[in-house]
mmCIF file of C-alpha atoms in Angstrom:
data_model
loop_
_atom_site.group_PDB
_atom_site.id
_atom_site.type_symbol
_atom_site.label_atom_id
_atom_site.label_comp_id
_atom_site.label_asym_id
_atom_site.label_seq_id
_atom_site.Cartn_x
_atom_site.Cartn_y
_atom_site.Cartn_z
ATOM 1 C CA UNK A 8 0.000 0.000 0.000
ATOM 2 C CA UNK A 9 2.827 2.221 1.038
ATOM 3 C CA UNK A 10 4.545 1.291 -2.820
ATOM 4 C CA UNK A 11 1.160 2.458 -4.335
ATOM 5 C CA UNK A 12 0.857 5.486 -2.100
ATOM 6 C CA UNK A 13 4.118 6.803 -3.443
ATOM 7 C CA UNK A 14 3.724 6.060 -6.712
ATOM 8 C CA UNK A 15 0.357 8.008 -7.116
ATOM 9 C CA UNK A 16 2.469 10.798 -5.356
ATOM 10 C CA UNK A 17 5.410 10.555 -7.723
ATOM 11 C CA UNK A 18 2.821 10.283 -11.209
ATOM 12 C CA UNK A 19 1.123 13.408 -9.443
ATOM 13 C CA UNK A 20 4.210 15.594 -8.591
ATOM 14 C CA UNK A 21 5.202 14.585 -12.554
ATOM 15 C CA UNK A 22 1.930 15.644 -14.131
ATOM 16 C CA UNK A 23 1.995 18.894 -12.032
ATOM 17 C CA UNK A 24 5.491 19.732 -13.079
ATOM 18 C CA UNK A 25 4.510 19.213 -16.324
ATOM 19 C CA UNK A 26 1.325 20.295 -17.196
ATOM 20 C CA UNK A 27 -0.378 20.798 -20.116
ATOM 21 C CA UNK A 28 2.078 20.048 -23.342
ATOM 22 C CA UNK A 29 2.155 23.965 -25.296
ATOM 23 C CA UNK A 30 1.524 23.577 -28.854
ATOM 24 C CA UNK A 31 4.838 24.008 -30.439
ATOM 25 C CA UNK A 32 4.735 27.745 -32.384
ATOM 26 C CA UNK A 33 3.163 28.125 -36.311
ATOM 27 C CA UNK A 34 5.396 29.824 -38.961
ATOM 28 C CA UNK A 35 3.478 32.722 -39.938
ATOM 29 C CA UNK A 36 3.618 32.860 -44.274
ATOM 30 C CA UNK A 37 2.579 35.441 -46.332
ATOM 31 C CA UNK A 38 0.940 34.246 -49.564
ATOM 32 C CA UNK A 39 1.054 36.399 -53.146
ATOM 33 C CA UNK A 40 -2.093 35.642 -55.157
ATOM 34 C CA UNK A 41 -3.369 37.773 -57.445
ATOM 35 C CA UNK A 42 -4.601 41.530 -57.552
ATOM 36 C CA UNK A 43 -7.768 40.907 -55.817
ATOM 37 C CA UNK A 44 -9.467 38.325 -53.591
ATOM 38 C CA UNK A 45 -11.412 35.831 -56.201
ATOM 39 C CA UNK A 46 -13.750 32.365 -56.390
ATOM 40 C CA UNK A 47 -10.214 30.952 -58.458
ATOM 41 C CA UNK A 48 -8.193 30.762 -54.966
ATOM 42 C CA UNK A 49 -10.423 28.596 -53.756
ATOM 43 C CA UNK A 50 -7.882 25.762 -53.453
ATOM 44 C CA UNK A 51 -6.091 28.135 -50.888
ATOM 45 C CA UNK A 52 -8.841 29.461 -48.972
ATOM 46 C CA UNK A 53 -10.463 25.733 -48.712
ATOM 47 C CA UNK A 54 -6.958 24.143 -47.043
ATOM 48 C CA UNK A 55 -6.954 27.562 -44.868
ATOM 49 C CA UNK A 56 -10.476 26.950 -43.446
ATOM 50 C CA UNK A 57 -9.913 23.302 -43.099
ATOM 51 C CA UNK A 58 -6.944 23.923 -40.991
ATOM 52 C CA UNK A 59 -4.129 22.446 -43.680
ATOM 53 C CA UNK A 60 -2.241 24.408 -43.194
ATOM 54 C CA UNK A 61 -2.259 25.190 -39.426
ATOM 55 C CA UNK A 62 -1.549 21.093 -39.207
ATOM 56 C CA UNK A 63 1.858 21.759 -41.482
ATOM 57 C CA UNK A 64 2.687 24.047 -38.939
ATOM 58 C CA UNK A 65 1.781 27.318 -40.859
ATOM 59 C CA UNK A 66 -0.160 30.455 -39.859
ATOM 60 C CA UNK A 67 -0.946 31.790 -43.618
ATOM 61 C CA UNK A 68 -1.570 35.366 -44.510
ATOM 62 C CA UNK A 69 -2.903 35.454 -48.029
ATOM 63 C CA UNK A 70 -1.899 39.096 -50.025
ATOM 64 C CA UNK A 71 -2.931 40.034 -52.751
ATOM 65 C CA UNK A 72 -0.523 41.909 -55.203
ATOM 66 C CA UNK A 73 -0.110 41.730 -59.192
ATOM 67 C CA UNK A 74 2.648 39.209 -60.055
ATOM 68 C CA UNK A 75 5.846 41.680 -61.430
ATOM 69 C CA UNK A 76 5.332 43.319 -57.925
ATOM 70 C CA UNK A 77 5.463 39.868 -56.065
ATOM 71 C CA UNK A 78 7.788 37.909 -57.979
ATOM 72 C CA UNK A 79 10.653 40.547 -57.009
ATOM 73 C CA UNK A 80 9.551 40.439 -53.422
ATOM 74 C CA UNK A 81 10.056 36.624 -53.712
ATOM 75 C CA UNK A 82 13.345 36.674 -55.132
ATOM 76 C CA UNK A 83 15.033 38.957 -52.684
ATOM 77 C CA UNK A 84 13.354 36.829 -49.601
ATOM 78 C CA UNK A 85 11.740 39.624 -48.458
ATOM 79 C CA UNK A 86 8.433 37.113 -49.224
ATOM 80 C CA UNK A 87 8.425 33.587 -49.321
ATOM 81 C CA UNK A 88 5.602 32.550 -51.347
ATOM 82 C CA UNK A 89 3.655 33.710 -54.426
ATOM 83 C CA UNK A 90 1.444 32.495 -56.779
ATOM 84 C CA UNK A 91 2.533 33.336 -60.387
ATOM 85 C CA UNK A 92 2.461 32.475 -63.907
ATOM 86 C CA UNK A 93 5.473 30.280 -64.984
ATOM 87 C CA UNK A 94 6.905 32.604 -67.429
ATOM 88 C CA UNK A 95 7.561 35.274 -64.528
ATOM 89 C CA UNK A 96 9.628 32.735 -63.530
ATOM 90 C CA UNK A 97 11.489 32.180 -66.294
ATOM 91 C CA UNK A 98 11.852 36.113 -66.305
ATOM 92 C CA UNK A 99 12.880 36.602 -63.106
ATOM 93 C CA UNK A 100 15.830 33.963 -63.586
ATOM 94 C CA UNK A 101 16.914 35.915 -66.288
ATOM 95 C CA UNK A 102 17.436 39.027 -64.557
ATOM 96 C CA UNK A 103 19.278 36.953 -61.976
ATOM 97 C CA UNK A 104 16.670 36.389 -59.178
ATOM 98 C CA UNK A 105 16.402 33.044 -57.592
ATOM 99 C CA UNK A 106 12.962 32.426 -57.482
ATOM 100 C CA UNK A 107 12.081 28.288 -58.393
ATOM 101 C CA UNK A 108 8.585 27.337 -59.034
ATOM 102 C CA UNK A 109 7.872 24.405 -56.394
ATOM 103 C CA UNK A 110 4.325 23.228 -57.123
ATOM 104 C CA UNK A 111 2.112 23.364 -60.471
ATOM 105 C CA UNK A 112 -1.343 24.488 -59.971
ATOM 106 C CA UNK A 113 -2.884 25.194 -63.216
ATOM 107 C CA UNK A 114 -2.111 21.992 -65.772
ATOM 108 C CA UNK A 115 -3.461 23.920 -68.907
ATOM 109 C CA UNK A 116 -2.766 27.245 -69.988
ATOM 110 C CA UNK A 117 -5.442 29.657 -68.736
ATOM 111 C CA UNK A 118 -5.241 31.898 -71.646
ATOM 112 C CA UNK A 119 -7.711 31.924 -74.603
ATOM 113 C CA UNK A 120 -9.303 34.089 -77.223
ATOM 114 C CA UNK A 121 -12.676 35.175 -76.784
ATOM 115 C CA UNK A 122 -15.049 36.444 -79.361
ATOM 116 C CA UNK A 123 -18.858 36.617 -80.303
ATOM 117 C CA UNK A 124 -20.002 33.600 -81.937
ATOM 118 C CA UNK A 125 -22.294 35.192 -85.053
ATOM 119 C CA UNK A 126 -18.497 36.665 -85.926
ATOM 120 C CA UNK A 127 -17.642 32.923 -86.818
ATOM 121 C CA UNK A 128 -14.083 32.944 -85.565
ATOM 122 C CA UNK A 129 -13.058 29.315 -84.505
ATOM 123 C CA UNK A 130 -9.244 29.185 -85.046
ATOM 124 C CA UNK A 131 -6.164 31.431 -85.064
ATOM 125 C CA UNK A 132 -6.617 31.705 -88.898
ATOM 126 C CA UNK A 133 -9.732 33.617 -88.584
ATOM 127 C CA UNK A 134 -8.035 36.278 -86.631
ATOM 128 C CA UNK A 135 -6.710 37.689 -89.679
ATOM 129 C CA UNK A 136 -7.573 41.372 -90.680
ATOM 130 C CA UNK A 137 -9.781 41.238 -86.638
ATOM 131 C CA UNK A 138 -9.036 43.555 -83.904
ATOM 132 C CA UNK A 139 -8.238 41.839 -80.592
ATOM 133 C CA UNK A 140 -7.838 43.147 -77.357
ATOM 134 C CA UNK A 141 -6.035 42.443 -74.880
ATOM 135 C CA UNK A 142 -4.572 43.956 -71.349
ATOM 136 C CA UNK A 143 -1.335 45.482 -72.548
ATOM 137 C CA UNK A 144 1.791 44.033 -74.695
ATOM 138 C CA UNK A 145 2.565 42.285 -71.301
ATOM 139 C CA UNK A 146 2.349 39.533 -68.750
ATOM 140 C CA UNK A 147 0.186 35.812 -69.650
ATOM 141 C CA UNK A 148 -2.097 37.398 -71.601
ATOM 142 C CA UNK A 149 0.145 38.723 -74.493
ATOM 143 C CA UNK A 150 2.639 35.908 -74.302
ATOM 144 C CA UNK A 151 -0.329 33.249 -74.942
ATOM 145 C CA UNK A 152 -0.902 34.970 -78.026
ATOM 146 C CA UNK A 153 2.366 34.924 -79.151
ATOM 147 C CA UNK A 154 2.725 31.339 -78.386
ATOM 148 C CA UNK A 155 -1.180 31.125 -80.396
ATOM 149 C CA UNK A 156 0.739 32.578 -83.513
ATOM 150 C CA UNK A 157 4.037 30.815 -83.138
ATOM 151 C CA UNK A 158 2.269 27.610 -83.292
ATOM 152 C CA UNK A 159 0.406 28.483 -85.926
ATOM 153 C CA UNK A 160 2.909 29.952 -88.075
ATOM 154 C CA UNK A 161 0.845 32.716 -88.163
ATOM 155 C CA UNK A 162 2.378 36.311 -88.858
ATOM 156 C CA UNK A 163 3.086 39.150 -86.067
ATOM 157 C CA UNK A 164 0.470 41.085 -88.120
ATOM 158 C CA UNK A 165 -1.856 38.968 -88.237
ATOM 159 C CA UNK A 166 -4.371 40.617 -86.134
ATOM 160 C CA UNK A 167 -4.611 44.253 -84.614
ATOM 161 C CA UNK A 168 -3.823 44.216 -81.248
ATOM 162 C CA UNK A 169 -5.573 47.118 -79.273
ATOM 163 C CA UNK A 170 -4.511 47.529 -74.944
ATOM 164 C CA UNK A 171 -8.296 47.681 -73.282
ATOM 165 C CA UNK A 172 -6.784 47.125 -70.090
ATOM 166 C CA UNK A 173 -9.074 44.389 -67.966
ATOM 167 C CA UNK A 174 -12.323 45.379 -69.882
ATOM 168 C CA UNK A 175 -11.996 42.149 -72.030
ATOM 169 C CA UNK A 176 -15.746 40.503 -71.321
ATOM 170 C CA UNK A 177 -17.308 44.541 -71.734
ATOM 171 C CA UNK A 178 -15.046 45.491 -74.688
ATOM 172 C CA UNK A 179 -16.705 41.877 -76.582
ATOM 173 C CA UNK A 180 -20.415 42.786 -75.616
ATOM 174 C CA UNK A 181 -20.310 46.087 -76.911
ATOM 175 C CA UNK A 182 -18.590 45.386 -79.696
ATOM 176 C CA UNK A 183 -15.720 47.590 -79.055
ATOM 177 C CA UNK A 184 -12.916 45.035 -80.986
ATOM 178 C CA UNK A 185 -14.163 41.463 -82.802
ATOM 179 C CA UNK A 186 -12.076 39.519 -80.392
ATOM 180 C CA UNK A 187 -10.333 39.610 -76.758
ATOM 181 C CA UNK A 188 -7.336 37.383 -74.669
ATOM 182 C CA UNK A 189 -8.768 36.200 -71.639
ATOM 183 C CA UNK A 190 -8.493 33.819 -68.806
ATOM 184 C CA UNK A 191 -10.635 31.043 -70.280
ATOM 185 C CA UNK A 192 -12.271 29.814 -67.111
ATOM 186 C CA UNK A 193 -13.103 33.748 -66.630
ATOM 187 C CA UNK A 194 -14.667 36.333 -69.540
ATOM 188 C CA UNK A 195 -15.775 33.217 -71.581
ATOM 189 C CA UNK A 196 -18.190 32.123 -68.682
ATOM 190 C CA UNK A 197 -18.949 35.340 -67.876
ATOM 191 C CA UNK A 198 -20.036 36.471 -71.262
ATOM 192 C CA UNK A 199 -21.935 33.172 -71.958
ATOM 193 C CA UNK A 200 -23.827 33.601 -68.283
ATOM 194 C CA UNK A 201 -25.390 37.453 -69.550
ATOM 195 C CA UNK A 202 -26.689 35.665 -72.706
ATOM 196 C CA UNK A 203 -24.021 36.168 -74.948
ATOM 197 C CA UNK A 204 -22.680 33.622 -77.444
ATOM 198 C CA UNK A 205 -19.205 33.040 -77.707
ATOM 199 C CA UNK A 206 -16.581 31.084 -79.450
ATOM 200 C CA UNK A 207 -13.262 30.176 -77.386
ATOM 201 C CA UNK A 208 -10.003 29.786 -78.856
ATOM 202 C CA UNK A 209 -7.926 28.015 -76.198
ATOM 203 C CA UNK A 210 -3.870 28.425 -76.006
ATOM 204 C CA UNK A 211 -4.155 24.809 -74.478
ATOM 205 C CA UNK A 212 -4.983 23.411 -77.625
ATOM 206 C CA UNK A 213 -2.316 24.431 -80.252
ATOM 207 C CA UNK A 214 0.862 24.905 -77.556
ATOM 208 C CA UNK A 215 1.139 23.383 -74.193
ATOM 209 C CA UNK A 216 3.312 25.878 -72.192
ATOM 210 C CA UNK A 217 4.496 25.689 -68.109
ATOM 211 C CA UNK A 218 1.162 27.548 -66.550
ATOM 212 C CA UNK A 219 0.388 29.012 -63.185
ATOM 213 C CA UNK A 220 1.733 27.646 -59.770
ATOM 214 C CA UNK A 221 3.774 27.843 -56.387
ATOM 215 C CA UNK A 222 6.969 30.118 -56.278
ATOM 216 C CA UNK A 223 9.431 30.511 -53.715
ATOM 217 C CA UNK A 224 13.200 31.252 -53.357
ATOM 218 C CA UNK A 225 16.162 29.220 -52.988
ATOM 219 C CA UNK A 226 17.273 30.147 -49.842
ATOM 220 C CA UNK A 227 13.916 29.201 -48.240
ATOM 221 C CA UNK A 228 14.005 25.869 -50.174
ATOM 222 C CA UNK A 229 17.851 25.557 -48.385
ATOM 223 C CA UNK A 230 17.199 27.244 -44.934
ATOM 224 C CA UNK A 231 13.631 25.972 -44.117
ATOM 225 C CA UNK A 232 12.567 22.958 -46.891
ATOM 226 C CA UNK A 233 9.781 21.725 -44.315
ATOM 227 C CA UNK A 234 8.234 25.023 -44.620
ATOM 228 C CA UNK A 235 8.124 24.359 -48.667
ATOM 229 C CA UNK A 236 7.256 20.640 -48.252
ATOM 230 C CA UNK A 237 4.526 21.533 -45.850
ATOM 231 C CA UNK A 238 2.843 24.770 -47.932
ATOM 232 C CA UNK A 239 2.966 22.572 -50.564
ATOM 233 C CA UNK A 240 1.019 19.416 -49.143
ATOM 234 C CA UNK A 241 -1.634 21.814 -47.463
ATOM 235 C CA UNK A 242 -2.462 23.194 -50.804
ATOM 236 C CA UNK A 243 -2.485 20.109 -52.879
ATOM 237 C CA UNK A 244 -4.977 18.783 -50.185
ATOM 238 C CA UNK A 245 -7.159 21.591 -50.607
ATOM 239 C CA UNK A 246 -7.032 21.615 -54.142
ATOM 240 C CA UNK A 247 -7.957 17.995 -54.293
ATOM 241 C CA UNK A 248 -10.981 18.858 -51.587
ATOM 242 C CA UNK A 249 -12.189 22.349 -54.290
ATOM 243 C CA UNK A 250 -12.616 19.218 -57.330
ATOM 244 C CA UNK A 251 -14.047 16.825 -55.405
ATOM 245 C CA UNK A 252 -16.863 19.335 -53.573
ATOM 246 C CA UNK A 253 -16.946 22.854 -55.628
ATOM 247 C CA UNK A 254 -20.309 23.818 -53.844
ATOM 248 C CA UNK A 255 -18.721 23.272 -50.569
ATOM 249 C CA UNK A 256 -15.388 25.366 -52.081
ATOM 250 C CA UNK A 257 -17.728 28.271 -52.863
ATOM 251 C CA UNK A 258 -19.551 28.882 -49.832
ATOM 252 C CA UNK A 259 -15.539 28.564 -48.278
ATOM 253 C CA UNK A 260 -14.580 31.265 -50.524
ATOM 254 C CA UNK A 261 -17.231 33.732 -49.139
ATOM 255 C CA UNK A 262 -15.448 34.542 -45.809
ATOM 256 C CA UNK A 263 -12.140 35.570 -48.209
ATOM 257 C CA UNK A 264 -14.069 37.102 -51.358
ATOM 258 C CA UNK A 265 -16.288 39.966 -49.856
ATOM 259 C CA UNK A 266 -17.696 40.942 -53.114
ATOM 260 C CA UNK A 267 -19.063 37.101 -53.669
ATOM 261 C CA UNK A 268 -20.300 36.912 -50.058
ATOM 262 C CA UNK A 269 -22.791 40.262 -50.977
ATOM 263 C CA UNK A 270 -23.575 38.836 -54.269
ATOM 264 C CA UNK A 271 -26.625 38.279 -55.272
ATOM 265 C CA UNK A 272 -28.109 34.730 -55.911
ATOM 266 C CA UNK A 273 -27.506 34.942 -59.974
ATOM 267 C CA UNK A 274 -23.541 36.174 -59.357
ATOM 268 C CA UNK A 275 -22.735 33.773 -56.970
ATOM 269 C CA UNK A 276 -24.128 30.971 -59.562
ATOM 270 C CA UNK A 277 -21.560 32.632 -62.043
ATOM 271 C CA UNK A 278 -18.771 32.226 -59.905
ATOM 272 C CA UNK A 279 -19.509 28.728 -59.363
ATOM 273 C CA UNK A 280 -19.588 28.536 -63.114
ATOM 274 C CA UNK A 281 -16.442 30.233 -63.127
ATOM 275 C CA UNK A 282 -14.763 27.706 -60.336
ATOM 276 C CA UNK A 283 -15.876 24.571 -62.215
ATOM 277 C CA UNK A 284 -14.484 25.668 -65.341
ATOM 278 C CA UNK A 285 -11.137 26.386 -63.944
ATOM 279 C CA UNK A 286 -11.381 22.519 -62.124
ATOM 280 C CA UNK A 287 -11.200 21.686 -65.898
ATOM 281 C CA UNK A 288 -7.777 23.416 -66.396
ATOM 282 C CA UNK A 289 -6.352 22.362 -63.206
ATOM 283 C CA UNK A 290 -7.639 18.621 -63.355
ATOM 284 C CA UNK A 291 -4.572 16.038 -64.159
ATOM 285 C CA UNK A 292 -2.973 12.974 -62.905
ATOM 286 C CA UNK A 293 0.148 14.161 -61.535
ATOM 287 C CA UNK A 294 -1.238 17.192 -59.499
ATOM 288 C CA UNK A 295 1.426 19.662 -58.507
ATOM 289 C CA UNK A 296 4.052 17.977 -60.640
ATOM 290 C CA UNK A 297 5.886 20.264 -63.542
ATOM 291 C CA UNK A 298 7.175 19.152 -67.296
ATOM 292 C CA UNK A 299 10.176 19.838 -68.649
ATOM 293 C CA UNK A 300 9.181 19.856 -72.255
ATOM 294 C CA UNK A 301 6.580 22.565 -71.493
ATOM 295 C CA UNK A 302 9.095 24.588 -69.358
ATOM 296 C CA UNK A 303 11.047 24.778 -72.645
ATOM 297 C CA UNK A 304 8.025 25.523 -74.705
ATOM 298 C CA UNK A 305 7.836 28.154 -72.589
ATOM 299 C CA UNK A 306 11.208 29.433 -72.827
ATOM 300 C CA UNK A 307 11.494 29.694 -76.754
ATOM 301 C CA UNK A 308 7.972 31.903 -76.891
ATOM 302 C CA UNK A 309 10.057 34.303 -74.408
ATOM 303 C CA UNK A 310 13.306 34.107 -76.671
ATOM 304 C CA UNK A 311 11.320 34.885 -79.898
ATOM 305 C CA UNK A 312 9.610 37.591 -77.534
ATOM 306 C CA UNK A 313 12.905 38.784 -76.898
ATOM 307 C CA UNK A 314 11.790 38.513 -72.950
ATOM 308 C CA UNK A 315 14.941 37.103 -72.360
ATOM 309 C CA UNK A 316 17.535 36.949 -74.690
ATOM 310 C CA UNK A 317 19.589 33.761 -74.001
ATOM 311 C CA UNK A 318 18.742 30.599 -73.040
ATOM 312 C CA UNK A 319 18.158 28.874 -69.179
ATOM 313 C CA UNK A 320 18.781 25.835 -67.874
ATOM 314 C CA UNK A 321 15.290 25.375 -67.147
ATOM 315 C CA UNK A 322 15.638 23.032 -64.673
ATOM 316 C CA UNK A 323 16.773 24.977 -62.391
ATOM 317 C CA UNK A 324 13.307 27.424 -62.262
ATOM 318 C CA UNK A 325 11.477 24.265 -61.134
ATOM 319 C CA UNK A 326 11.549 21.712 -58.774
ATOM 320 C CA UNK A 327 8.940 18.402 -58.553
ATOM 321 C CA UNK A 328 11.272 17.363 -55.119
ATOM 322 C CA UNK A 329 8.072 18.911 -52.446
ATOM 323 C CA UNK A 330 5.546 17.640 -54.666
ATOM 324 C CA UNK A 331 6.450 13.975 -54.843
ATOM 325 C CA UNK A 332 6.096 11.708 -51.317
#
C-alpha cells in the first residue's frame, strides 16, 4: 500500500510539473495571389479553413498583389511565397533572381481568345484582318498569343492588337474590338452567363506551355525545406478537396471574397460557373508535378519575344522534389 501510495504521489508531482504540453509555435507565411481576392483561390482558402495548413505548422496570410510586384519580393526573400504564372519565372531567372517554381497548380494554360459567336471565328486563322484586345503588350495574356501565332505559323500582323486594359468581357459585348485574350475559365463564362454567345479559342490546344503555380526562393528551399514541403502538401490537399466538392469550395470562398459573399443569388451561380471551369484546367494525374518539355516551350515563346535573350537551364526554375512523397 505504502509502494502504491508513493507512486500516485510521484505520477502526481510529474503531471503537475509538467502540465499541459504547449503547442509548439506556427510559422506565420505570407501568400502572393493575385490583384484581388477571387472564387479561383479557392484551393487556398479551402486548405486555410480546413486547418491544412495550421496542421503543417503554418499560420498563412494570403496578399494580394499583381505578379511583377510579387515575384521581385520573392526573389530577394523579403516574401516567401507567391502564386505566379510560370513565365515570370522564367523572367525573373533571367534578370538573376532566384525564385524556383515548387508546385504546379494550373495543368493547362489559362489563356484563350474570346469572341462573339455570329463573328464565326473558330481558329487562329480567322483572326486575320480582326481587332483583338487584350490587357497590354505584357504579362500571360500577351505571351499566350504569341505562343497562339508561333504555333500556328501565323504572322506578327496577323491581327490588330488594341490595350483595353481588364475590360476584355465589356469590350466583346459592346462590340468595341471582334475579339479579346482572356483567362478562359473567366470572360468566356462570364459572357456566356449574360446571354451572350461566344466562341473560345484556347492556347491549351495548339501549344502546351508551363502555366500558373507555387513560387518561392532558394534560400527558403535551403534554410527551411519543411516550410516548402509543408505549404505545398496543405495546398495540394485543398485543391484535391475544391474538385471533389466545388459547392462546398464556394460557400468557403465567401469569408475571403467579400464581393461574392454580398452577391446576389444569380452572381454567386456565375462564380460557381467560373470555379468549375477552372477545375477543368487544373484537373490532371500528376497534381502539382511540372514538365520539362513545357518549361522549354515556354522558354522559346520568351526568346522569340525577346523577354529574355539567351537561353536557361530550365531546370533549375522548377523543382517536382516537395511535390512527390
Amino acid at each position: 500500500m505504502r509502494r502504491l501510495l508513493s507512486l500516485i504521489l510521484m505520477l502526481t508531482v510529474l503531471t503537475a510539473c509538467g502540465g499541459t504540453p504547449t503547442p509548439a509555435p506556427l510559422t506565420h507565411v505570407k501568400l502572393a495571389m493575385g490583384y484581388i481576392p477571387d472564387i479561383q483561390f479557392a484551393p487556398f482558402y479551402t486548405a486555410a479553413e480546413k486547418g491544412y495548413f495550421k496542421e503543417q505548422g503554418i499560420e498563412i496570410e494570403f496578399v494580394t498583389m499583381f505578379e511583377n510586384d510579387s515575384v521581385p519580393l520573392v526573389g530577394t526573400n523579403e516574401m516567401q511565397f507567391a502564386l505566379v504564372s510560370a513565365e515570370q519565372i522564367l523572367q525573373a531567372r533571367a534578370q538573376g533572381l532566384p525564385v524556383k517554381y515548387v508546385m504546379k497548380w494550373w495543368d493547362k494554360y489559362p489563356v484563350a481568345i474570346v469572341s462573339k459567336a455570329e463573328l464565326g471565328i473558330k481558329s487562329p486563322a480567322d483572326l486575320k484582318g480582326r481587332t483583338v484586345g487584350l490587357p497590354g503588350l505584357y504579362g500571360a495574356s500577351y505571351i499566350g498569343w504569341q505562343a497562339l501565332l508561333n504555333a500556328e505559323g501565323l504572322p506578327q500582323d496577323t491581327a490588330q492588337l488594341e490595350s483595353i486594359g481588364f475590360t476584355q468581357a465589356e469590350a466583346i459585348a459592346a462590340g468595341q474590338v471582334d475579339a479579346a485574350v482572356v483567362y478562359a475559365n473567366n470572360e468566356p463564362v462570364k459572357l456566356a452567363d449574360a446571354g451572350t454567345q461566344v466562341n473560345v479559342i484556347y492556347v491549351a490546344d495548339y501549344v502546351q506551355l508551363a502555366s500558373n503555380g507555387l513560387a518561392t526562393n532558394e534560400q527558403t528551399i535551403k534554410d527551411h525545406p519543411e516550410l516548402v514541403r509543408g505549404l505545398v502538401a496543405a495546398a495540394l490537399r485543398g485543391m484535391a478537396d475544391t474538385i471533389a466538392n466545388p459547392d462546398e469550395a464556394v460557400e468557403i470562398s465567401k469569408k475571403y471574397v467579400e464581393t461574392l459573399a454580398a452577391a446576389d443569388e444569380a452572381t454567386q451561380a456565375t462564380a460557381r460557373k467560373v470555379l468549375v471551369a477552372s477545375i477543368d484546367m487544373w484537373e490532371t494525374a500528376n497534381p502539382g508535378i511540372s514538365d520539362k518539355a513545357r518549361w522549354e516551350t515556354t522558354q522559346s515563346v520568351l526568346l522569340n519575344m525577346g523577354l529574355i535573350t539567351s537561353p536557361l537551364d530550365v531546370e533549375q526554375a522548377f523543382t517536382n522534389e516537395f511535390v512527390k512523397p
